[in-house]
Short mmCIF file of C-alpha atoms and ligand atoms in Angstrom, two decimals:
data_model
loop_
_atom_site.label_atom_id
_atom_site.label_comp_id
_atom_site.label_asym_id
_atom_site.label_seq_id
_atom_site.Cartn_x
_atom_site.Cartn_y
_atom_site.Cartn_z
CA MET A 229 2.69 -25.50 16.16
CA LEU A 230 3.02 -21.60 17.68
CA HIS A 231 6.10 -21.72 20.01
CA GLU A 232 7.67 -18.69 22.05
CA THR A 233 11.10 -17.29 20.54
CA PRO A 234 13.72 -17.29 22.46
CA SER A 235 15.51 -13.61 22.02
CA ALA A 236 19.25 -15.22 21.34
CA GLN A 237 17.00 -15.81 17.80
CA LEU A 238 16.09 -12.50 16.82
CA VAL A 239 18.42 -10.29 15.04
CA GLU A 240 20.67 -7.70 16.61
CA VAL A 241 18.88 -4.16 16.68
CA LEU A 242 21.48 -1.71 15.65
CA PRO A 243 22.47 1.46 17.77
CA GLN A 244 20.88 4.09 15.04
CA VAL A 245 18.17 1.97 15.66
CA THR A 246 17.39 2.59 19.27
CA ALA A 247 18.06 6.03 19.17
CA PHE A 248 15.65 6.85 16.27
CA LEU A 249 13.29 4.99 18.63
CA LYS A 250 14.39 7.25 21.57
CA ARG A 251 13.46 10.24 20.11
CA THR A 252 9.98 12.30 19.98
CA HIS A 253 9.24 13.12 16.38
CA GLY A 254 8.12 16.15 15.03
CA ALA A 255 7.00 16.38 11.97
CA PHE A 256 9.18 16.87 8.86
CA ILE A 257 8.68 20.03 7.66
CA ASP A 258 10.71 22.62 5.60
CA GLY A 259 13.78 19.84 5.66
CA LYS A 260 14.08 19.47 9.60
CA SER A 261 11.77 18.03 12.27
CA VAL A 262 9.37 21.20 14.21
CA THR A 263 7.17 20.67 16.48
CA LEU A 264 4.63 23.19 16.61
CA SER A 265 1.07 23.66 17.55
CA THR A 266 0.42 20.23 19.26
CA ASP A 267 1.53 19.17 22.69
CA ARG A 268 -0.64 16.04 22.11
CA LEU A 269 1.72 13.24 21.39
CA ILE A 270 0.70 9.98 19.81
CA ASP A 271 2.63 6.12 21.24
CA VAL A 272 4.53 4.05 18.64
CA TYR A 273 4.11 0.50 19.73
CA ASN A 274 6.00 -2.99 19.31
CA PRO A 275 3.29 -5.50 18.20
CA ALA A 276 5.62 -8.53 18.87
CA ASP A 277 5.27 -7.06 23.00
CA GLY A 278 2.56 -4.72 23.20
CA ASN A 279 5.02 -2.21 24.68
CA VAL A 280 5.50 1.74 23.31
CA ILE A 281 8.91 1.90 21.38
CA SER A 282 8.51 6.07 20.62
CA ARG A 283 6.25 9.12 20.50
CA THR A 284 5.90 11.45 17.16
CA ILE A 285 3.88 14.63 17.99
CA ALA A 286 -0.08 14.93 16.70
CA ALA A 287 -0.17 16.94 14.07
CA LYS A 288 -3.37 19.18 13.97
CA GLU A 289 -4.47 21.26 11.41
CA ASP A 290 -1.87 24.33 11.81
CA ASP A 291 1.02 21.68 10.91
CA VAL A 292 -0.62 20.73 8.54
CA ARG A 293 -0.82 24.10 6.99
CA LEU A 294 3.27 25.05 7.41
CA ALA A 295 3.69 21.42 5.65
CA VAL A 296 0.98 22.85 2.43
CA SER A 297 3.41 25.65 2.37
CA SER A 298 6.59 25.14 2.83
CA ALA A 299 5.52 22.42 -0.08
CA ARG A 300 4.17 25.57 -2.32
CA ARG A 301 7.70 27.26 -1.21
CA ALA A 302 9.51 24.45 -2.65
CA LEU A 303 7.15 23.88 -5.95
CA PRO A 304 8.51 26.35 -8.94
CA VAL A 305 12.03 24.90 -7.03
CA TRP A 306 11.80 22.03 -7.70
CA ARG A 307 9.29 21.49 -11.11
CA ASP A 308 11.98 23.66 -12.22
CA LEU A 309 14.85 21.58 -12.33
CA ARG A 310 16.15 20.46 -15.08
CA PRO A 311 14.03 16.71 -15.58
CA ALA A 312 17.55 14.57 -15.64
CA ASP A 313 18.22 16.62 -12.01
CA ARG A 314 15.28 15.09 -10.11
CA GLU A 315 16.05 11.93 -12.03
CA ARG A 316 19.83 12.06 -10.64
CA CYS A 317 18.52 13.51 -7.05
CA LEU A 318 16.10 10.07 -6.74
CA PHE A 319 18.72 7.99 -7.69
CA ARG A 320 20.83 9.48 -4.94
CA LEU A 321 17.51 8.49 -2.97
CA SER A 322 17.26 5.28 -3.85
CA GLU A 323 21.10 4.66 -2.76
CA LEU A 324 20.68 5.99 0.52
CA ILE A 325 17.61 3.68 0.93
CA GLU A 326 20.03 1.13 -0.21
CA ALA A 327 22.97 1.58 2.44
CA HIS A 328 20.34 1.94 5.58
CA GLY A 329 18.26 -0.80 4.28
CA GLU A 330 19.43 -2.87 7.76
CA GLU A 331 18.31 0.17 9.34
CA LEU A 332 15.24 0.44 7.91
CA ALA A 333 14.04 -2.64 7.34
CA GLN A 334 14.46 -2.99 11.84
CA LEU A 335 12.82 -0.24 11.73
CA GLU A 336 9.44 -1.05 10.01
CA SER A 337 9.70 -4.37 11.42
CA ILE A 338 9.80 -3.27 14.90
CA ASN A 339 7.05 -0.72 14.13
CA GLN A 340 4.76 -2.42 11.97
CA GLY A 341 5.81 -6.15 13.18
CA LYS A 342 6.05 -7.65 9.91
CA SER A 343 9.11 -10.31 9.98
CA ILE A 344 12.37 -8.77 8.67
CA ASN A 345 13.13 -10.82 6.01
CA HIS A 346 9.90 -9.82 4.75
CA THR A 347 10.92 -5.37 5.64
CA ARG A 348 14.80 -6.79 3.67
CA ALA A 349 13.47 -8.26 1.06
CA ILE A 350 10.45 -6.83 0.45
CA ASP A 351 9.81 -2.59 2.29
CA VAL A 352 13.57 -2.25 1.90
CA ALA A 353 14.76 -3.81 -1.73
CA GLY A 354 11.14 -3.50 -2.90
CA SER A 355 11.17 0.37 -2.17
CA VAL A 356 14.48 0.94 -4.00
CA GLU A 357 13.83 -0.27 -7.33
CA TYR A 358 10.49 1.48 -6.78
CA VAL A 359 12.24 4.48 -6.64
CA ARG A 360 15.02 3.88 -9.13
CA TYR A 361 11.74 2.64 -11.94
CA MET A 362 10.16 6.01 -11.04
CA ALA A 363 13.75 8.14 -11.26
CA GLY A 364 13.89 7.21 -15.08
CA TRP A 365 9.98 8.73 -16.03
CA ALA A 366 11.86 12.36 -14.82
CA THR A 367 12.89 12.03 -18.32
CA LYS A 368 10.75 10.97 -20.51
CA ILE A 369 7.26 12.57 -19.37
CA GLU A 370 6.39 13.98 -23.42
CA GLY A 371 3.07 15.00 -24.94
CA SER A 372 1.84 14.17 -28.04
CA THR A 373 1.40 16.74 -31.29
CA LEU A 374 -2.46 17.14 -32.85
CA ASP A 375 -2.93 18.08 -36.04
CA LEU A 376 -6.29 20.08 -36.19
CA SER A 377 -8.82 21.12 -39.00
CA ILE A 378 -9.83 24.09 -37.01
CA PRO A 379 -11.28 26.22 -39.98
CA ILE A 380 -10.67 29.70 -38.62
CA PRO A 381 -8.72 31.73 -39.81
CA PRO A 382 -8.74 31.38 -43.14
CA ASP A 383 -6.05 30.21 -44.70
CA THR A 384 -3.93 28.72 -41.84
CA ARG A 385 -3.87 25.53 -40.70
CA ASN A 386 -4.22 25.15 -36.40
CA LEU A 387 -0.95 22.78 -34.61
CA GLY A 388 -2.12 21.99 -31.65
CA PHE A 389 -0.01 19.96 -28.90
CA THR A 390 0.08 18.64 -25.25
CA LEU A 391 2.05 19.58 -22.13
CA ARG A 392 2.98 17.62 -18.48
CA GLU A 393 2.40 19.93 -15.91
CA PRO A 394 3.12 18.91 -12.82
CA VAL A 395 0.06 19.00 -11.27
CA GLY A 396 1.14 20.39 -8.11
CA VAL A 397 1.26 20.09 -4.46
CA VAL A 398 0.63 16.65 -3.37
CA GLY A 399 -1.81 15.39 -0.51
CA ALA A 400 -0.45 11.57 -0.04
CA ILE A 401 -2.31 9.63 3.24
CA VAL A 402 -0.86 6.86 3.43
CA PRO A 403 -2.02 3.21 5.42
CA TRP A 404 -0.06 0.56 7.73
CA ASN A 405 0.85 -2.03 5.79
CA PHE A 406 3.47 -0.89 3.78
CA PRO A 407 4.26 1.88 5.66
CA MET A 408 7.76 2.90 3.68
CA MET A 409 7.13 1.29 0.90
CA ILE A 410 3.45 2.59 -0.37
CA ALA A 411 4.82 6.75 0.91
CA LEU A 412 7.58 5.70 -1.56
CA TRP A 413 4.55 4.50 -4.20
CA LYS A 414 3.65 7.99 -3.84
CA ILE A 415 6.48 10.19 -3.57
CA ALA A 416 8.73 9.49 -6.08
CA PRO A 417 6.35 9.00 -8.93
CA ALA A 418 5.54 12.86 -7.64
CA LEU A 419 9.09 14.26 -7.45
CA ALA A 420 9.65 12.01 -10.74
CA CYS A 421 6.55 14.52 -11.74
CA GLY A 422 8.36 17.66 -10.67
CA CYS A 423 5.34 17.93 -7.62
CA THR A 424 5.84 18.66 -4.32
CA ILE A 425 4.46 16.36 -1.41
CA VAL A 426 3.22 15.79 2.32
CA VAL A 427 3.28 12.98 3.77
CA LYS A 428 0.31 11.63 6.30
CA PRO A 429 1.78 8.38 7.92
CA SER A 430 -0.64 6.17 9.34
CA GLU A 431 -1.07 6.89 13.13
CA ASP A 432 0.32 3.24 13.72
CA THR A 433 3.20 3.49 11.55
CA PRO A 434 4.93 6.43 11.22
CA LEU A 435 8.74 5.88 12.06
CA THR A 436 9.99 4.63 8.48
CA ALA A 437 8.64 8.20 6.75
CA LEU A 438 10.06 10.14 9.21
CA ARG A 439 13.49 8.54 8.66
CA LEU A 440 13.11 8.42 4.55
CA ALA A 441 12.64 12.40 4.44
CA GLU A 442 15.66 12.96 6.26
CA LEU A 443 16.81 10.42 3.45
CA VAL A 444 15.61 12.99 0.91
CA ILE A 445 17.69 15.77 2.54
CA GLU A 446 20.60 13.59 2.23
CA ALA A 447 20.11 13.06 -0.94
CA GLY A 448 20.63 16.94 -1.57
CA ILE A 449 16.41 17.31 -2.84
CA PRO A 450 15.98 20.56 -1.28
CA PRO A 451 13.54 21.30 1.77
CA GLY A 452 10.24 21.44 1.30
CA VAL A 453 9.69 19.05 -1.35
CA VAL A 454 9.24 15.96 0.89
CA ASN A 455 7.20 16.92 4.42
CA VAL A 456 5.80 14.30 6.06
CA VAL A 457 3.14 15.10 8.88
CA PRO A 458 2.55 12.54 11.69
CA GLY A 459 -0.77 12.40 13.16
CA TYR A 460 -4.18 11.08 12.97
CA GLY A 461 -6.49 10.89 10.33
CA ARG A 462 -9.77 12.41 11.96
CA ASP A 463 -7.19 15.43 12.26
CA ALA A 464 -4.12 15.91 10.28
CA GLY A 465 -5.34 13.68 7.34
CA ALA A 466 -8.56 15.41 6.97
CA ALA A 467 -7.41 19.07 7.26
CA LEU A 468 -4.80 18.04 3.92
CA VAL A 469 -8.06 16.75 2.53
CA GLU A 470 -9.65 19.55 3.44
CA HIS A 471 -6.43 21.98 1.93
CA PRO A 472 -7.05 24.85 -0.79
CA ASP A 473 -3.72 24.95 -2.25
CA VAL A 474 -3.82 21.31 -1.88
CA ASN A 475 -3.79 19.99 -5.32
CA LYS A 476 -3.67 16.41 -5.51
CA ILE A 477 -5.01 14.26 -3.19
CA THR A 478 -3.58 10.62 -3.71
CA PHE A 479 -4.63 8.24 -0.64
CA THR A 480 -4.22 4.09 0.13
CA GLY A 481 -6.56 2.65 2.78
CA SER A 482 -9.61 1.14 3.37
CA THR A 483 -12.85 1.72 1.34
CA GLU A 484 -14.96 3.58 3.86
CA ILE A 485 -12.44 6.20 4.56
CA GLY A 486 -11.50 6.21 0.63
CA ARG A 487 -15.08 7.12 0.40
CA ARG A 488 -15.19 9.93 2.74
CA ILE A 489 -12.24 11.95 1.14
CA GLY A 490 -13.01 11.66 -2.42
CA ILE A 491 -16.18 13.28 -0.73
CA SER A 492 -14.50 15.64 1.03
CA ALA A 493 -11.48 17.02 -1.75
CA LEU A 494 -14.64 16.95 -4.14
CA GLN A 495 -15.36 20.71 -2.00
CA ASN A 496 -12.43 21.92 -3.73
CA MET A 497 -11.67 20.17 -7.01
CA THR A 498 -8.98 18.47 -5.96
CA ARG A 499 -7.95 16.11 -7.98
CA PHE A 500 -7.65 12.47 -6.57
CA ALA A 501 -6.83 9.06 -6.68
CA LEU A 502 -7.86 5.99 -4.49
CA GLU A 503 -6.19 3.00 -3.43
CA LEU A 504 -8.81 0.22 -1.27
CA GLY A 505 -9.35 -2.58 0.11
CA GLY A 506 -9.99 -6.43 -1.40
CA LYS A 507 -11.86 -9.17 -0.95
CA ASN A 508 -10.05 -10.69 -3.39
CA PRO A 509 -10.74 -14.57 -4.55
CA LEU A 510 -8.17 -17.34 -5.20
CA ILE A 511 -9.29 -20.12 -7.73
CA VAL A 512 -7.85 -23.53 -8.06
CA LEU A 513 -9.14 -25.62 -10.76
CA SER A 514 -8.62 -29.92 -10.32
CA ASP A 515 -5.68 -29.98 -12.81
CA VAL A 516 -3.08 -28.51 -10.68
CA ASP A 517 -0.50 -29.97 -8.82
CA LEU A 518 -0.94 -29.55 -5.14
CA PRO A 519 1.70 -29.73 -3.08
CA GLN A 520 3.71 -27.90 -5.55
CA ILE A 521 1.55 -24.96 -5.61
CA MET A 522 0.90 -24.33 -1.57
CA PRO A 523 4.16 -22.88 -0.78
CA GLY A 524 2.37 -19.98 -3.31
CA LEU A 525 -1.07 -20.11 -1.86
CA MET A 526 0.20 -19.87 2.01
CA GLY A 527 2.09 -16.61 0.21
CA ALA A 528 -1.17 -15.21 -1.67
CA CYS A 529 -3.04 -16.30 1.76
CA PHE A 530 -0.88 -15.35 4.92
CA LEU A 531 2.63 -12.77 3.31
CA ASN A 532 2.22 -10.07 6.05
CA GLN A 533 -0.33 -12.21 7.98
CA GLY A 534 -3.27 -11.39 5.52
CA GLN A 535 -2.81 -7.60 6.03
CA VAL A 536 -2.00 -6.96 1.73
CA CYS A 537 -4.35 -5.21 0.29
CA ALA A 538 -3.87 -7.81 -2.12
CA ALA A 539 -4.24 -11.29 -0.27
CA ALA A 540 -6.13 -13.35 -0.40
CA SER A 541 -8.39 -14.66 1.93
CA ARG A 542 -12.14 -16.10 -0.23
CA LEU A 543 -10.73 -19.90 -1.53
CA TYR A 544 -12.52 -21.69 -4.29
CA VAL A 545 -11.71 -24.90 -4.99
CA HIS A 546 -12.77 -27.24 -7.02
CA ARG A 547 -15.29 -29.53 -5.39
CA SER A 548 -13.08 -33.42 -6.51
CA ILE A 549 -9.86 -31.32 -4.43
CA TYR A 550 -11.74 -29.81 -2.17
CA ASP A 551 -11.46 -32.36 0.32
CA ARG A 552 -8.20 -33.02 0.43
CA PHE A 553 -7.30 -29.04 -0.14
CA VAL A 554 -7.83 -28.18 3.27
CA ALA A 555 -6.82 -31.44 4.64
CA ASP A 556 -3.30 -29.91 3.26
CA LEU A 557 -3.87 -26.26 3.51
CA ALA A 558 -4.73 -26.85 7.19
CA GLY A 559 -1.85 -29.01 7.81
CA ALA A 560 0.10 -26.64 6.43
CA MET A 561 -0.97 -23.94 8.29
CA LYS A 562 -0.75 -25.97 11.34
CA GLY A 563 2.78 -25.64 11.31
CA LEU A 564 3.41 -22.00 10.59
CA LYS A 565 5.84 -20.39 13.49
CA LEU A 566 4.74 -17.59 15.68
CA GLY A 567 7.24 -14.95 16.09
CA PRO A 568 8.20 -11.84 16.38
CA GLY A 569 9.20 -9.57 13.19
CA LEU A 570 12.74 -9.67 14.44
CA ASP A 571 12.51 -13.74 14.68
CA PRO A 572 14.03 -14.68 10.97
CA SER A 573 12.86 -17.79 11.26
CA ALA A 574 8.92 -17.34 11.96
CA ASP A 575 6.14 -17.77 9.99
CA ILE A 576 3.61 -15.27 11.11
CA GLN A 577 4.55 -12.38 13.30
CA PRO A 578 1.96 -10.41 15.20
CA LEU A 579 -0.79 -8.35 13.80
CA VAL A 580 -0.34 -4.47 13.95
CA SER A 581 -1.99 -2.70 16.51
CA ARG A 582 -4.03 -4.08 19.92
CA ALA A 583 -7.22 -2.83 17.74
CA HIS A 584 -6.99 -4.42 15.17
CA VAL A 585 -5.83 -7.62 16.43
CA ASP A 586 -9.26 -7.18 18.62
CA ARG A 587 -11.40 -5.82 15.62
CA VAL A 588 -10.21 -9.24 13.53
CA ALA A 589 -10.96 -11.50 16.96
CA ALA A 590 -14.94 -10.12 16.46
CA LEU A 591 -14.97 -11.09 12.90
CA VAL A 592 -13.78 -14.71 13.40
CA GLU A 593 -16.05 -14.81 16.33
CA THR A 594 -19.33 -14.04 13.86
CA ALA A 595 -17.39 -15.89 11.54
CA GLY A 596 -17.36 -19.24 13.43
CA ARG A 597 -21.13 -18.62 14.93
CA THR A 598 -22.25 -20.26 11.21
CA ALA A 599 -19.48 -21.21 9.92
CA GLU A 600 -16.85 -24.14 11.21
CA ILE A 601 -13.57 -23.32 12.20
CA VAL A 602 -11.00 -26.18 10.59
CA THR A 603 -7.58 -23.91 12.06
CA GLY A 604 -6.51 -20.93 14.23
CA GLY A 605 -9.66 -18.75 15.18
CA ARG A 606 -8.14 -17.73 18.34
CA ARG A 607 -5.26 -15.23 20.14
CA PRO A 608 -2.38 -17.39 21.06
CA ASP A 609 -1.99 -17.19 25.35
CA ARG A 610 1.23 -14.75 24.87
CA SER A 611 1.83 -10.59 24.81
CA GLY A 612 1.95 -8.75 21.39
CA PHE A 613 -0.89 -8.22 19.20
CA TYR A 614 -1.31 -12.23 17.36
CA PHE A 615 -3.37 -13.74 16.05
CA GLU A 616 -3.09 -17.74 14.92
CA PRO A 617 -4.06 -18.05 11.66
CA THR A 618 -7.39 -18.77 10.35
CA LEU A 619 -9.24 -21.44 8.06
CA VAL A 620 -12.96 -21.18 7.94
CA ILE A 621 -14.90 -23.46 5.97
CA ASN A 622 -18.97 -24.51 5.30
CA ALA A 623 -19.97 -20.61 5.36
CA ASP A 624 -22.04 -19.03 3.44
CA ALA A 625 -21.65 -15.88 0.98
CA GLU A 626 -23.08 -13.27 3.93
CA ASN A 627 -20.57 -14.90 6.23
CA PRO A 628 -17.33 -12.32 7.53
CA SER A 629 -14.51 -14.34 6.48
CA VAL A 630 -16.62 -14.77 2.67
CA ARG A 631 -17.56 -11.36 2.73
CA ASP A 632 -15.39 -8.33 4.31
CA GLU A 633 -11.74 -7.97 4.04
CA ILE A 634 -10.78 -9.15 7.74
CA PHE A 635 -7.06 -8.05 6.97
CA GLY A 636 -6.04 -10.60 8.98
CA PRO A 637 -4.67 -14.04 8.59
CA VAL A 638 -7.96 -15.61 8.10
CA ILE A 639 -9.35 -17.36 5.15
CA SER A 640 -12.44 -19.19 4.24
CA VAL A 641 -12.13 -22.28 1.35
CA THR A 642 -15.34 -22.79 -0.70
CA PRO A 643 -16.21 -25.70 -3.19
CA ILE A 644 -16.91 -24.61 -6.80
CA ALA A 645 -18.71 -26.98 -9.43
CA ASP A 646 -16.42 -25.44 -12.03
CA LEU A 647 -14.55 -22.25 -12.68
CA GLU A 648 -18.02 -20.43 -14.43
CA GLU A 649 -19.06 -20.97 -10.88
CA ALA A 650 -15.85 -19.97 -9.09
CA VAL A 651 -16.66 -15.95 -11.00
CA ALA A 652 -19.76 -15.65 -10.41
CA LEU A 653 -18.57 -16.31 -6.72
CA SER A 654 -15.32 -13.83 -6.71
CA ASN A 655 -17.66 -11.39 -9.09
CA ALA A 656 -20.55 -10.98 -6.02
CA SER A 657 -18.61 -8.89 -4.41
CA ARG A 658 -17.85 -4.50 -3.95
CA ASN A 659 -14.60 -5.08 -4.67
CA GLY A 660 -12.70 -5.46 -7.43
CA LEU A 661 -8.70 -5.70 -6.40
CA ALA A 662 -7.08 -8.47 -7.62
CA ALA A 663 -7.69 -12.42 -8.31
CA SER A 664 -5.95 -15.30 -10.02
CA VAL A 665 -6.62 -18.75 -10.74
CA TRP A 666 -4.70 -21.60 -10.68
CA THR A 667 -4.74 -23.95 -13.19
CA ASN A 668 -2.33 -25.40 -16.29
CA ASP A 669 -5.22 -25.41 -18.37
CA LEU A 670 -4.62 -22.64 -20.77
CA ASN A 671 -8.41 -21.81 -21.85
CA SER A 672 -9.49 -22.04 -18.14
CA ALA A 673 -6.50 -19.58 -17.23
CA LEU A 674 -7.65 -17.20 -20.73
CA ARG A 675 -11.58 -17.71 -19.36
CA GLY A 676 -11.38 -16.43 -15.67
CA ILE A 677 -8.90 -13.50 -16.83
CA GLN A 678 -11.20 -12.58 -19.11
CA ALA A 679 -14.22 -12.52 -16.55
CA LEU A 680 -12.31 -11.77 -13.21
CA GLU A 681 -13.28 -8.23 -11.70
CA ALA A 682 -10.53 -7.43 -11.11
CA GLY A 683 -7.51 -4.50 -11.48
CA THR A 684 -5.07 -7.41 -11.27
CA VAL A 685 -5.22 -11.01 -12.51
CA TRP A 686 -2.49 -12.95 -11.95
CA VAL A 687 -2.39 -16.82 -13.04
CA ASN A 688 0.01 -19.81 -11.12
CA SER A 689 0.76 -16.73 -8.71
CA HIS A 690 -1.24 -14.24 -6.53
CA ILE A 691 0.42 -10.71 -5.40
CA PRO A 692 3.88 -9.77 -6.99
CA VAL A 693 3.54 -6.04 -7.49
CA ASP A 694 5.94 -4.27 -10.26
CA PRO A 695 6.21 -0.76 -10.46
CA ASN A 696 6.07 -1.38 -14.27
CA LEU A 697 2.66 -3.40 -13.39
CA PRO A 698 -0.62 -0.48 -13.43
CA PHE A 699 -2.13 -1.39 -9.53
CA GLY A 700 -5.28 -0.54 -9.17
CA GLY A 701 -9.55 -1.31 -8.35
CA PHE A 702 -12.26 -2.24 -10.35
CA LYS A 703 -15.31 -1.64 -7.96
CA GLN A 704 -14.82 0.03 -4.79
CA SER A 705 -11.44 -1.41 -4.33
CA GLY A 706 -10.51 2.04 -5.77
CA ILE A 707 -10.19 5.38 -9.00
CA GLY A 708 -6.70 5.69 -10.49
CA ARG A 709 -3.82 3.10 -11.08
CA GLU A 710 -0.74 3.56 -9.52
CA HIS A 711 2.67 2.46 -10.94
CA GLY A 712 3.75 2.15 -14.72
CA ARG A 713 3.20 4.98 -17.06
CA GLN A 714 -0.29 5.60 -15.73
CA MET A 715 1.43 7.38 -12.85
CA ILE A 716 2.57 10.26 -15.05
CA GLU A 717 -1.61 11.27 -15.58
CA GLN A 718 -1.81 10.89 -11.74
CA TYR A 719 0.82 13.51 -11.17
CA THR A 720 0.22 16.14 -14.13
CA GLU A 721 -1.97 18.18 -16.07
CA LEU A 722 -2.23 17.61 -19.17
CA LYS A 723 -2.33 21.27 -21.10
CA SER A 724 -3.33 21.92 -24.92
CA VAL A 725 -1.99 24.36 -26.51
CA CYS A 726 -3.21 25.34 -30.25
CA ILE A 727 -1.02 27.95 -32.38
CA PRO A 728 -2.22 29.14 -35.85
CA VAL A 729 -0.09 28.74 -38.60
CA PRO A 730 -0.70 31.01 -41.64
CA ARG A 731 -0.31 29.37 -45.03
P1 NAD B 496 -7.58 3.61 6.72
O1 NAD B 496 -8.80 3.85 6.08
O2 NAD B 496 -8.05 3.17 8.34
O3 NAD B 496 -6.00 4.75 7.07
C1 NAD B 496 -5.43 4.85 5.96
C2 NAD B 496 -4.87 6.16 6.13
O4 NAD B 496 -6.18 7.26 6.38
C3 NAD B 496 -4.46 6.39 7.34
O5 NAD B 496 -2.91 7.28 7.42
C4 NAD B 496 -5.38 6.88 8.39
O6 NAD B 496 -4.52 7.82 9.60
C5 NAD B 496 -6.08 7.93 7.86
N1 NAD B 496 -7.56 8.26 7.85
C6 NAD B 496 -8.59 7.93 8.53
N2 NAD B 496 -9.50 8.74 8.70
C7 NAD B 496 -9.25 9.81 7.87
C8 NAD B 496 -10.02 11.23 7.25
N3 NAD B 496 -10.96 11.32 7.72
N4 NAD B 496 -9.11 11.84 6.49
C9 NAD B 496 -8.21 11.46 6.04
N5 NAD B 496 -7.55 10.58 6.70
C10 NAD B 496 -7.52 9.15 7.02
O7 NAD B 496 -6.76 1.91 6.35
P2 NAD B 496 -5.47 1.18 6.63
O8 NAD B 496 -6.45 0.34 8.23
O9 NAD B 496 -4.57 2.30 7.93
O10 NAD B 496 -5.05 -0.04 6.29
C11 NAD B 496 -5.46 -1.00 5.45
C12 NAD B 496 -6.40 -0.88 3.96
O11 NAD B 496 -6.19 -0.50 3.16
C13 NAD B 496 -7.14 -1.65 4.16
O12 NAD B 496 -8.70 -1.35 3.80
C14 NAD B 496 -6.53 -2.09 3.09
O13 NAD B 496 -7.27 -2.87 1.68
C15 NAD B 496 -6.18 -0.90 2.21
N6 NAD B 496 -4.53 -0.91 1.04
C16 NAD B 496 -5.14 -1.05 0.08
C17 NAD B 496 -3.98 -0.73 -1.00
C18 NAD B 496 -4.28 -1.20 -1.77
O14 NAD B 496 -3.28 -0.44 -2.75
N7 NAD B 496 -5.57 -1.11 -3.22
C19 NAD B 496 -2.54 -1.28 -0.32
C20 NAD B 496 -2.61 -0.98 1.03
C21 NAD B 496 -3.49 -1.64 1.66
#
């Protein structure tokens, strides 16, 4: 059932959130907010009602140039700090994020649209854990010593070792689905490795990154180490990628833009890592206990309204339980309560923007032409960027619900004869970000893990990520891995050293 939310049920907005929204935000460069080369502003919306809630500048090339210069100047200062001091700064930042947790959770919820339960538990609490985890790595960066066989000069043995050095100035381009968390997935490891950074948040959701930049200064991190340039991708984003003084681009977003960024970065041999889209399969075998797994399945598909790169959107379900599965899932979906992010009792919130809800609606309309929509399929009759949770069945491989990353609350369910058929259908995709197998049979689970072409495979679970678990995509879902010790490769250059030692 879809309900309107009485305002009395909404979380009371903190005065500091209201004050932050009232500001017109410049870029955050060299430790302060600056408004420079542009008088163009970007309206920032509340997806729950479609109203403008704040404004930022639309940074252009000159602003980006200034931000990169600031990061370049700060590089020797930050790089040369003792690792333990960098670690301490990052711990202080994690404490400040925790102390300002409710403020950040509200800002994210109001701007992105997602549930306050989600922003408190995932965006804020997850970010605190993440920054702490990465702080610990600052003191654990290491190289190796190598025994070498070089035969010259005579009567000498050559000793080799490797050093890991900060890659330099990082340009980070961030999407709108986890604006603060994904910004920190780039800021925290870059800083742990001794890099400085310029962050370009999504034009739809710039607010928490700008607030974070203020907390960075409060944490004692020198000005210029973290800069934030709010702006459009085609202006500020492209200028950052093309800037010759940026050493590394780390991008999270769509495959289409990621491809463009990779090509552009190569012009300057700028290193790059791409975390891109997914069309993630979820396989349910015949032995599962349906009522028991239903809450996990709903989270897999509808967390953040399906606006999660790893969300499950193609479900392959064993034929023997298919009819009951579709009926139970449709029943659970119809019971979801729709409401704004600040209503803690709502299950489904608005999508991020008017443009995005239009795109989702268009894809669902196309899907419905050749397949059956069991539930949902339309925008509810209320203001804001809402879309009903939508279940599509009898869809062929070319149907958008099976083929395209819709990035909304839209899933397809397809019957399968066995695990092998499910794996073949799962792998018949240009994407390979994530997948899951739901079964109590150990052998099936292991076969699925090995056969699925995906950067992450869960068993009887879907979506949880951990700072210590590498995350990234096979195929067109990306290049590189975030999290874990792999991040050290992302944010450092490897230097080989060779010294002849006379015998
Ligand atoms: P998007 O690709 O449209 O935009 C991402 C960012 O790139 C934004 O900041 C945008 O302004 C910027 N951008 C756009 N054009 C640019 C250009 N020409 N040069 C430089 N920057 C440019 O993606 P989105 O709609 O914001 O986010 C949704 C997408 O992100 C989905 O495809 C989703 O799967 C993906 N995503 C992937 C992961 C992952 O870890 N693999 C995580 C979250 C989201």
